[in-house]
Amino acid sequence: MKKKWMLPALLAGIVAALAFSSPAVWAQTAPQRIEVTAKRFSFTPSEITVKKGQPVVLVLKSEDVAHGIRFRELDVNVKVKAGGTSQVEFTPDKTGDFVGHCSVFCGAHHGSMAIRLHVVD
Amino acid sequence: MRRALITTAAVLLAGVAGCKATPPGKLETGTITFIKHHITIGNKKEKNPLPDTPETRADGKEAFGHYCVACHGMDGQNTGVPFVGNMSPPAPSLVSPQVQSYTDGQLKRILDYGIKPSGMPGSKGILSDDELWSIVTYLRHLPPKGSQGVPEIYTH
């Protein structure tokens, strides 16, 4: 008899927990998806802002040759093949401004191909 | 007048034809090395911001492989470079005291701006600062001569 009520009670509990949880909690845990396009020799957008502690899905699309983005200080590196799409998930654990560079040699101005990441509280 | 002109031109041509890239002597090498180390190549005091870790060395090796290897070989000691004997001034072995006695800052300056009028080109903007500093780290830990084989561009 007890077992009969256990499953509905458990489901009701889960539903109640979801219903009463704050939207702010959802916002903090849901990954922030950011799409960046790479084309010799720039990234679009060239600046992105994310929140500390909030997971980020960084999607990198190439419009020409192979490229990459590496934020050395955050230990983040994503590489994409020519014309392809790739993604990396990470959670920034410190605030500040970080410069990411193209991590796949792509030609004459490869070294100046950069993107700025702002991590805020 | 015309004969004098032709004679002068012939002598000049003969002089130019006699020019040949020969290895520099000890005096020339010593003088140029002194000038580079103490006068023309500055930035002695800048420190490498990257930690000297296996990861940084691996990054440096990869960045070095983009095109430094065309003249310096995979090992930085000219292994497999087919024209190494025809360069004037010659590309030095990067493990030599002549190169290793530069400070990290000086090596970075050379990587950034090259050495004129030698064949060493600058790479600022072509490679990022991160990559260039990682190459400086790699230069301090070059592998044994010949251990890396021949650059891929010379294998086909």
mmCIF file of N, CA and C in Angstrom, chain A:
data_model
loop_
_atom_site.group_PDB
_atom_site.id
_atom_site.type_symbol
_atom_site.label_atom_id
_atom_site.label_comp_id
_atom_site.label_asym_id
_atom_site.label_seq_id
_atom_site.Cartn_x
_atom_site.Cartn_y
_atom_site.Cartn_z
ATOM 1 N N MET A 1 0.818 -1.217 0.000
ATOM 2 C CA MET A 1 0.000 0.000 0.000
ATOM 3 C C MET A 1 0.848 1.261 0.000
ATOM 4 N N LYS A 2 1.882 1.194 0.883
ATOM 5 C CA LYS A 2 2.790 2.334 0.966
ATOM 6 C C LYS A 2 3.467 2.605 -0.366
ATOM 7 N N LYS A 3 3.893 1.508 -1.017
ATOM 8 C CA LYS A 3 4.613 1.632 -2.293
ATOM 9 C C LYS A 3 3.759 2.315 -3.347
ATOM 10 N N LYS A 4 2.462 2.126 -3.250
ATOM 11 C CA LYS A 4 1.548 2.678 -4.248
ATOM 12 C C LYS A 4 1.607 4.203 -4.255
ATOM 13 N N TRP A 5 1.767 4.776 -3.043
ATOM 14 C CA TRP A 5 1.777 6.240 -2.937
ATOM 15 C C TRP A 5 3.165 6.860 -3.110
ATOM 16 N N MET A 6 4.157 6.033 -3.046
ATOM 17 C CA MET A 6 5.525 6.560 -3.041
ATOM 18 C C MET A 6 5.888 7.281 -4.346
ATOM 19 N N LEU A 7 5.559 6.680 -5.493
ATOM 20 C CA LEU A 7 5.944 7.270 -6.780
ATOM 21 C C LEU A 7 5.225 8.581 -7.054
ATOM 22 N N PRO A 8 3.853 8.615 -6.874
ATOM 23 C CA PRO A 8 3.183 9.910 -7.085
ATOM 24 C C PRO A 8 3.701 10.988 -6.151
ATOM 25 N N ALA A 9 4.018 10.620 -4.904
ATOM 26 C CA ALA A 9 4.508 11.610 -3.943
ATOM 27 C C ALA A 9 5.858 12.158 -4.385
ATOM 28 N N LEU A 10 6.683 11.256 -4.876
ATOM 29 C CA LEU A 10 8.015 11.681 -5.334
ATOM 30 C C LEU A 10 7.905 12.632 -6.519
ATOM 31 N N LEU A 11 7.038 12.282 -7.470
ATOM 32 C CA LEU A 11 6.838 13.134 -8.652
ATOM 33 C C LEU A 11 6.291 14.489 -8.248
ATOM 34 N N ALA A 12 5.333 14.476 -7.324
ATOM 35 C CA ALA A 12 4.750 15.738 -6.859
ATOM 36 C C ALA A 12 5.815 16.615 -6.220
ATOM 37 N N GLY A 13 6.715 15.985 -5.470
ATOM 38 C CA GLY A 13 7.803 16.716 -4.821
ATOM 39 C C GLY A 13 8.716 17.371 -5.830
ATOM 40 N N ILE A 14 9.060 16.626 -6.879
ATOM 41 C CA ILE A 14 9.949 17.171 -7.918
ATOM 42 C C ILE A 14 9.287 18.343 -8.621
ATOM 43 N N VAL A 15 8.006 18.173 -8.979
ATOM 44 C CA VAL A 15 7.269 19.240 -9.659
ATOM 45 C C VAL A 15 7.210 20.492 -8.788
ATOM 46 N N ALA A 16 6.952 20.293 -7.488
ATOM 47 C CA ALA A 16 6.874 21.439 -6.575
ATOM 48 C C ALA A 16 8.221 22.148 -6.485
ATOM 49 N N ALA A 17 9.286 21.361 -6.423
ATOM 50 C CA ALA A 17 10.621 21.944 -6.314
ATOM 51 C C ALA A 17 10.929 22.792 -7.535
ATOM 52 N N LEU A 18 10.583 22.273 -8.713
ATOM 53 C CA LEU A 18 10.835 23.020 -9.955
ATOM 54 C C LEU A 18 9.991 24.287 -10.010
ATOM 55 N N ALA A 19 8.716 24.156 -9.577
ATOM 56 C CA ALA A 19 7.784 25.284 -9.663
ATOM 57 C C ALA A 19 8.196 26.431 -8.749
ATOM 58 N N PHE A 20 8.744 26.085 -7.567
ATOM 59 C CA PHE A 20 9.070 27.143 -6.608
ATOM 60 C C PHE A 20 10.516 27.647 -6.702
ATOM 61 N N SER A 21 11.317 27.028 -7.551
ATOM 62 C CA SER A 21 12.706 27.499 -7.657
ATOM 63 C C SER A 21 12.719 28.845 -8.367
ATOM 64 N N SER A 22 13.651 29.693 -7.957
ATOM 65 C CA SER A 22 13.704 31.059 -8.481
ATOM 66 C C SER A 22 14.254 31.087 -9.913
ATOM 67 N N PRO A 23 13.731 31.980 -10.768
ATOM 68 C CA PRO A 23 14.274 32.112 -12.122
ATOM 69 C C PRO A 23 15.754 32.485 -12.102
ATOM 70 N N ALA A 24 16.168 33.202 -11.045
ATOM 71 C CA ALA A 24 17.576 33.606 -10.957
ATOM 72 C C ALA A 24 18.485 32.381 -10.883
ATOM 73 N N VAL A 25 18.008 31.352 -10.167
ATOM 74 C CA VAL A 25 18.797 30.125 -10.061
ATOM 75 C C VAL A 25 18.942 29.482 -11.428
ATOM 76 N N TRP A 26 17.826 29.496 -12.182
ATOM 77 C CA TRP A 26 17.866 28.951 -13.542
ATOM 78 C C TRP A 26 18.877 29.704 -14.385
ATOM 79 N N ALA A 27 18.827 31.049 -14.267
ATOM 80 C CA ALA A 27 19.693 31.883 -15.087
ATOM 81 C C ALA A 27 21.162 31.612 -14.775
ATOM 82 N N GLN A 28 21.450 31.329 -13.491
ATOM 83 C CA GLN A 28 22.841 31.130 -13.111
ATOM 84 C C GLN A 28 23.393 29.798 -13.597
ATOM 85 N N THR A 29 22.524 28.803 -13.714
ATOM 86 C CA THR A 29 23.037 27.484 -14.054
ATOM 87 C C THR A 29 22.914 27.153 -15.543
ATOM 88 N N ALA A 30 21.976 27.807 -16.227
ATOM 89 C CA ALA A 30 21.810 27.525 -17.648
ATOM 90 C C ALA A 30 23.022 28.079 -18.411
ATOM 91 N N PRO A 31 23.632 27.258 -19.295
ATOM 92 C CA PRO A 31 24.805 27.733 -20.027
ATOM 93 C C PRO A 31 24.459 28.920 -20.937
ATOM 94 N N GLN A 32 25.376 29.844 -21.008
ATOM 95 C CA GLN A 32 25.191 30.979 -21.899
ATOM 96 C C GLN A 32 25.841 30.608 -23.229
ATOM 97 N N ARG A 33 25.061 30.634 -24.295
ATOM 98 C CA ARG A 33 25.576 30.225 -25.602
ATOM 99 C C ARG A 33 26.045 31.454 -26.375
ATOM 100 N N ILE A 34 27.288 31.428 -26.806
ATOM 101 C CA ILE A 34 27.848 32.565 -27.550
ATOM 102 C C ILE A 34 28.427 32.060 -28.862
ATOM 103 N N GLU A 35 27.988 32.672 -29.949
ATOM 104 C CA GLU A 35 28.476 32.263 -31.262
ATOM 105 C C GLU A 35 29.476 33.285 -31.774
ATOM 106 N N VAL A 36 30.609 32.798 -32.221
ATOM 107 C CA VAL A 36 31.651 33.661 -32.761
ATOM 108 C C VAL A 36 32.030 33.140 -34.145
ATOM 109 N N THR A 37 32.143 34.077 -35.076
ATOM 110 C CA THR A 37 32.554 33.705 -36.427
ATOM 111 C C THR A 37 33.996 34.125 -36.655
ATOM 112 N N ALA A 38 34.774 33.231 -37.221
ATOM 113 C CA ALA A 38 36.181 33.518 -37.511
ATOM 114 C C ALA A 38 36.396 33.602 -39.015
ATOM 115 N N LYS A 39 37.077 34.649 -39.416
ATOM 116 C CA LYS A 39 37.435 34.801 -40.832
ATOM 117 C C LYS A 39 38.743 35.566 -40.862
ATOM 118 N N ARG A 40 39.674 35.114 -41.691
ATOM 119 C CA ARG A 40 40.984 35.770 -41.681
ATOM 120 C C ARG A 40 40.841 37.283 -41.801
ATOM 121 N N PHE A 41 41.277 38.104 -40.912
ATOM 122 C CA PHE A 41 41.997 37.839 -39.694
ATOM 123 C C PHE A 41 41.276 38.540 -38.542
ATOM 124 N N SER A 42 40.014 38.148 -38.319
ATOM 125 C CA SER A 42 39.260 38.756 -37.224
ATOM 126 C C SER A 42 38.174 37.799 -36.729
ATOM 127 N N PHE A 43 37.683 38.118 -35.526
ATOM 128 C CA PHE A 43 36.554 37.388 -34.954
ATOM 129 C C PHE A 43 35.364 38.333 -34.893
ATOM 130 N N THR A 44 34.163 37.807 -35.127
ATOM 131 C CA THR A 44 32.946 38.601 -34.996
ATOM 132 C C THR A 44 31.965 37.863 -34.085
ATOM 133 N N PRO A 45 31.556 38.475 -32.957
ATOM 134 C CA PRO A 45 31.982 39.781 -32.455
ATOM 135 C C PRO A 45 33.418 39.717 -31.937
ATOM 136 N N SER A 46 34.011 40.894 -31.766
ATOM 137 C CA SER A 46 35.400 40.923 -31.300
ATOM 138 C C SER A 46 35.483 41.060 -29.784
ATOM 139 N N GLU A 47 34.315 41.285 -29.155
ATOM 140 C CA GLU A 47 34.276 41.352 -27.685
ATOM 141 C C GLU A 47 33.047 40.610 -27.187
ATOM 142 N N ILE A 48 33.204 39.832 -26.126
ATOM 143 C CA ILE A 48 32.062 39.142 -25.540
ATOM 144 C C ILE A 48 32.114 39.298 -24.023
ATOM 145 N N THR A 49 30.931 39.269 -23.411
ATOM 146 C CA THR A 49 30.854 39.414 -21.955
ATOM 147 C C THR A 49 30.113 38.218 -21.373
ATOM 148 N N VAL A 50 30.675 37.636 -20.336
ATOM 149 C CA VAL A 50 30.032 36.493 -19.663
ATOM 150 C C VAL A 50 30.089 36.713 -18.164
ATOM 151 N N LYS A 51 29.327 35.877 -17.443
ATOM 152 C CA LYS A 51 29.288 36.007 -15.985
ATOM 153 C C LYS A 51 30.166 34.955 -15.322
ATOM 154 N N LYS A 52 30.857 35.394 -14.307
ATOM 155 C CA LYS A 52 31.673 34.465 -13.514
ATOM 156 C C LYS A 52 30.779 33.386 -12.898
ATOM 157 N N GLY A 53 31.197 32.162 -12.996
ATOM 158 C CA GLY A 53 30.456 31.067 -12.382
ATOM 159 C C GLY A 53 29.335 30.514 -13.234
ATOM 160 N N GLN A 54 29.019 31.191 -14.330
ATOM 161 C CA GLN A 54 27.944 30.706 -15.198
ATOM 162 C C GLN A 54 28.557 29.958 -16.387
ATOM 163 N N PRO A 55 28.148 28.721 -16.606
ATOM 164 C CA PRO A 55 28.719 27.962 -17.726
ATOM 165 C C PRO A 55 28.507 28.679 -19.059
ATOM 166 N N VAL A 56 29.484 28.551 -19.914
ATOM 167 C CA VAL A 56 29.432 29.193 -21.231
ATOM 168 C C VAL A 56 29.648 28.124 -22.300
ATOM 169 N N VAL A 57 28.811 28.172 -23.319
ATOM 170 C CA VAL A 57 29.058 27.342 -24.499
ATOM 171 C C VAL A 57 29.535 28.288 -25.587
ATOM 172 N N LEU A 58 30.796 28.165 -25.932
ATOM 173 C CA LEU A 58 31.380 29.032 -26.957
ATOM 174 C C LEU A 58 31.396 28.270 -28.281
ATOM 175 N N VAL A 59 30.615 28.772 -29.221
ATOM 176 C CA VAL A 59 30.503 28.122 -30.529
ATOM 177 C C VAL A 59 31.345 28.908 -31.526
ATOM 178 N N LEU A 60 32.264 28.225 -32.169
ATOM 179 C CA LEU A 60 33.152 28.894 -33.129
ATOM 180 C C LEU A 60 32.868 28.376 -34.534
ATOM 181 N N LYS A 61 32.572 29.334 -35.423
ATOM 182 C CA LYS A 61 32.311 28.971 -36.819
ATOM 183 C C LYS A 61 33.396 29.566 -37.694
ATOM 184 N N SER A 62 33.874 28.801 -38.655
ATOM 185 C CA SER A 62 34.874 29.322 -39.587
ATOM 186 C C SER A 62 34.219 29.632 -40.922
ATOM 187 N N GLU A 63 34.573 30.791 -41.451
ATOM 188 C CA GLU A 63 34.062 31.141 -42.788
ATOM 189 C C GLU A 63 35.114 30.935 -43.861
ATOM 190 N N ASP A 64 36.299 30.528 -43.469
ATOM 191 C CA ASP A 64 37.314 30.246 -44.491
ATOM 192 C C ASP A 64 38.216 29.076 -44.047
ATOM 193 N N VAL A 65 39.388 29.391 -43.540
ATOM 194 C CA VAL A 65 40.343 28.332 -43.206
ATOM 195 C C VAL A 65 40.164 27.875 -41.754
ATOM 196 N N ALA A 66 41.007 26.965 -41.324
ATOM 197 C CA ALA A 66 40.950 26.499 -39.933
ATOM 198 C C ALA A 66 41.380 27.622 -38.992
ATOM 199 N N HIS A 67 40.684 27.723 -37.870
ATOM 200 C CA HIS A 67 40.993 28.747 -36.869
ATOM 201 C C HIS A 67 40.860 28.129 -35.483
ATOM 202 N N GLY A 68 41.038 28.960 -34.484
ATOM 203 C CA GLY A 68 40.851 28.526 -33.101
ATOM 204 C C GLY A 68 40.766 29.739 -32.210
ATOM 205 N N ILE A 69 40.322 29.531 -30.986
ATOM 206 C CA ILE A 69 40.366 30.591 -29.972
ATOM 207 C C ILE A 69 40.956 29.977 -28.715
ATOM 208 N N ARG A 70 41.954 30.659 -28.190
ATOM 209 C CA ARG A 70 42.542 30.174 -26.945
ATOM 210 C C ARG A 70 42.632 31.310 -25.936
ATOM 211 N N PHE A 71 42.027 31.074 -24.760
ATOM 212 C CA PHE A 71 42.203 31.976 -23.629
ATOM 213 C C PHE A 71 43.153 31.264 -22.671
ATOM 214 N N ARG A 72 44.417 31.614 -22.775
ATOM 215 C CA ARG A 72 45.444 30.903 -22.003
ATOM 216 C C ARG A 72 45.155 30.945 -20.505
ATOM 217 N N GLU A 73 44.783 32.149 -20.010
ATOM 218 C CA GLU A 73 44.611 32.298 -18.562
ATOM 219 C C GLU A 73 43.424 31.505 -18.025
ATOM 220 N N LEU A 74 42.476 31.171 -18.904
ATOM 221 C CA LEU A 74 41.303 30.408 -18.461
ATOM 222 C C LEU A 74 41.399 28.940 -18.863
ATOM 223 N N ASP A 75 42.516 28.576 -19.509
ATOM 224 C CA ASP A 75 42.725 27.207 -19.960
ATOM 225 C C ASP A 75 41.589 26.751 -20.880
ATOM 226 N N VAL A 76 41.248 27.616 -21.819
ATOM 227 C CA VAL A 76 40.178 27.319 -22.781
ATOM 228 C C VAL A 76 40.768 27.353 -24.188
ATOM 229 N N ASN A 77 40.498 26.325 -24.959
ATOM 230 C CA ASN A 77 40.992 26.292 -26.332
ATOM 231 C C ASN A 77 39.983 25.542 -27.190
ATOM 232 N N VAL A 78 39.543 26.168 -28.255
ATOM 233 C CA VAL A 78 38.634 25.499 -29.194
ATOM 234 C C VAL A 78 39.187 25.695 -30.603
ATOM 235 N N LYS A 79 39.195 24.629 -31.377
ATOM 236 C CA LYS A 79 39.711 24.703 -32.737
ATOM 237 C C LYS A 79 38.625 24.275 -33.703
ATOM 238 N N VAL A 80 38.623 24.885 -34.870
ATOM 239 C CA VAL A 80 37.601 24.548 -35.861
ATOM 240 C C VAL A 80 38.273 24.328 -37.216
ATOM 241 N N LYS A 81 37.760 23.359 -37.945
ATOM 242 C CA LYS A 81 38.307 23.081 -39.274
ATOM 243 C C LYS A 81 37.778 24.094 -40.281
ATOM 244 N N ALA A 82 38.398 24.140 -41.446
ATOM 245 C CA ALA A 82 37.980 25.084 -42.491
ATOM 246 C C ALA A 82 36.494 24.933 -42.784
ATOM 247 N N GLY A 83 35.759 26.043 -42.678
ATOM 248 C CA GLY A 83 34.336 26.048 -42.993
ATOM 249 C C GLY A 83 33.456 25.332 -41.986
ATOM 250 N N GLY A 84 34.001 24.882 -40.894
ATOM 251 C CA GLY A 84 33.242 24.075 -39.941
ATOM 252 C C GLY A 84 32.769 24.832 -38.710
ATOM 253 N N THR A 85 32.163 24.082 -37.811
ATOM 254 C CA THR A 85 31.679 24.631 -36.541
ATOM 255 C C THR A 85 32.155 23.729 -35.410
ATOM 256 N N SER A 86 32.538 24.352 -34.343
ATOM 257 C CA SER A 86 33.029 23.596 -33.203
ATOM 258 C C SER A 86 32.619 24.326 -31.926
ATOM 259 N N GLN A 87 32.630 23.659 -30.807
ATOM 260 C CA GLN A 87 32.259 24.358 -29.586
ATOM 261 C C GLN A 87 32.989 23.807 -28.366
ATOM 262 N N VAL A 88 33.062 24.659 -27.345
ATOM 263 C CA VAL A 88 33.691 24.263 -26.095
ATOM 264 C C VAL A 88 32.836 24.811 -24.960
ATOM 265 N N GLU A 89 32.756 24.068 -23.867
ATOM 266 C CA GLU A 89 32.005 24.551 -22.710
ATOM 267 C C GLU A 89 32.985 24.780 -21.568
ATOM 268 N N PHE A 90 32.832 25.904 -20.906
ATOM 269 C CA PHE A 90 33.680 26.191 -19.748
ATOM 270 C C PHE A 90 32.940 27.106 -18.791
ATOM 271 N N THR A 91 33.441 27.170 -17.580
ATOM 272 C CA THR A 91 32.847 28.053 -16.574
ATOM 273 C C THR A 91 33.931 28.991 -16.063
ATOM 274 N N PRO A 92 33.847 30.273 -16.422
ATOM 275 C CA PRO A 92 34.887 31.211 -15.970
ATOM 276 C C PRO A 92 34.889 31.316 -14.448
ATOM 277 N N ASP A 93 36.054 31.155 -13.852
ATOM 278 C CA ASP A 93 36.134 31.148 -12.391
ATOM 279 C C ASP A 93 36.779 32.409 -11.824
ATOM 280 N N LYS A 94 37.049 33.387 -12.692
ATOM 281 C CA LYS A 94 37.592 34.649 -12.193
ATOM 282 C C LYS A 94 37.131 35.790 -13.094
ATOM 283 N N THR A 95 36.975 36.950 -12.469
ATOM 284 C CA THR A 95 36.552 38.111 -13.252
ATOM 285 C C THR A 95 37.778 38.772 -13.878
ATOM 286 N N GLY A 96 37.497 39.592 -14.892
ATOM 287 C CA GLY A 96 38.587 40.321 -15.537
ATOM 288 C C GLY A 96 38.422 40.347 -17.042
ATOM 289 N N ASP A 97 39.370 40.970 -17.706
ATOM 290 C CA ASP A 97 39.387 41.013 -19.169
ATOM 291 C C ASP A 97 40.479 40.070 -19.668
ATOM 292 N N PHE A 98 40.106 39.216 -20.595
ATOM 293 C CA PHE A 98 41.049 38.231 -21.105
ATOM 294 C C PHE A 98 41.090 38.316 -22.634
ATOM 295 N N VAL A 99 42.298 38.215 -23.167
ATOM 296 C CA VAL A 99 42.447 38.275 -24.622
ATOM 297 C C VAL A 99 42.679 36.866 -25.150
ATOM 298 N N GLY A 100 41.831 36.487 -26.098
ATOM 299 C CA GLY A 100 41.998 35.186 -26.738
ATOM 300 C C GLY A 100 42.622 35.376 -28.105
ATOM 301 N N HIS A 101 43.486 34.452 -28.465
ATOM 302 C CA HIS A 101 44.138 34.539 -29.771
ATOM 303 C C HIS A 101 43.750 33.343 -30.634
ATOM 304 N N CYS A 102 43.876 33.541 -31.931
ATOM 305 C CA CYS A 102 43.655 32.416 -32.835
ATOM 306 C C CYS A 102 44.709 31.358 -32.515
ATOM 307 N N SER A 103 44.279 30.127 -32.335
ATOM 308 C CA SER A 103 45.207 29.076 -31.904
ATOM 309 C C SER A 103 45.594 28.121 -33.030
ATOM 310 N N VAL A 104 45.182 28.451 -34.257
ATOM 311 C CA VAL A 104 45.604 27.655 -35.409
ATOM 312 C C VAL A 104 46.213 28.621 -36.429
ATOM 313 N N PHE A 105 47.457 28.389 -36.768
ATOM 314 C CA PHE A 105 48.142 29.324 -37.678
ATOM 315 C C PHE A 105 47.352 29.458 -38.983
ATOM 316 N N CYS A 106 46.970 30.716 -39.286
ATOM 317 C CA CYS A 106 46.054 30.910 -40.423
ATOM 318 C C CYS A 106 46.558 31.907 -41.464
ATOM 319 N N GLY A 107 47.792 32.361 -41.325
ATOM 320 C CA GLY A 107 48.313 33.230 -42.373
ATOM 321 C C GLY A 107 49.035 34.452 -41.843
ATOM 322 N N ALA A 108 49.214 35.417 -42.740
ATOM 323 C CA ALA A 108 50.115 36.546 -42.497
ATOM 324 C C ALA A 108 49.798 37.368 -41.251
ATOM 325 N N HIS A 109 48.533 37.538 -40.922
ATOM 326 C CA HIS A 109 48.186 38.365 -39.760
ATOM 327 C C HIS A 109 47.570 37.536 -38.629
ATOM 328 N N HIS A 110 47.887 36.265 -38.638
ATOM 329 C CA HIS A 110 47.389 35.341 -37.606
ATOM 330 C C HIS A 110 47.626 35.891 -36.201
ATOM 331 N N GLY A 111 48.798 36.468 -35.987
ATOM 332 C CA GLY A 111 49.175 36.923 -34.648
ATOM 333 C C GLY A 111 48.348 38.084 -34.130
ATOM 334 N N SER A 112 47.681 38.791 -35.022
ATOM 335 C CA SER A 112 46.886 39.936 -34.573
ATOM 336 C C SER A 112 45.401 39.592 -34.491
ATOM 337 N N MET A 113 45.071 38.327 -34.709
ATOM 338 C CA MET A 113 43.669 37.900 -34.690
ATOM 339 C C MET A 113 43.271 37.593 -33.242
ATOM 340 N N ALA A 114 42.511 38.511 -32.653
ATOM 341 C CA ALA A 114 42.233 38.383 -31.213
ATOM 342 C C ALA A 114 40.777 38.695 -30.900
ATOM 343 N N ILE A 115 40.340 38.199 -29.746
ATOM 344 C CA ILE A 115 38.987 38.462 -29.256
ATOM 345 C C ILE A 115 39.087 38.755 -27.765
ATOM 346 N N ARG A 116 38.305 39.722 -27.308
ATOM 347 C CA ARG A 116 38.385 40.125 -25.903
ATOM 348 C C ARG A 116 37.188 39.545 -25.133
ATOM 349 N N LEU A 117 37.474 38.925 -24.012
ATOM 350 C CA LEU A 117 36.438 38.332 -23.170
ATOM 351 C C LEU A 117 36.376 39.088 -21.842
ATOM 352 N N HIS A 118 35.191 39.620 -21.533
ATOM 353 C CA HIS A 118 34.994 40.275 -20.248
ATOM 354 C C HIS A 118 34.244 39.300 -19.340
ATOM 355 N N VAL A 119 34.805 39.002 -18.203
ATOM 356 C CA VAL A 119 34.109 38.160 -17.216
ATOM 357 C C VAL A 119 33.717 39.066 -16.056
ATOM 358 N N VAL A 120 32.410 39.164 -15.838
ATOM 359 C CA VAL A 120 31.899 40.062 -14.793
ATOM 360 C C VAL A 120 31.179 39.274 -13.710
ATOM 361 N N ASP A 121 30.989 39.926 -12.550
ATOM 362 C CA ASP A 121 30.271 39.292 -11.432
ATOM 363 C C ASP A 121 28.786 39.194 -11.724
#
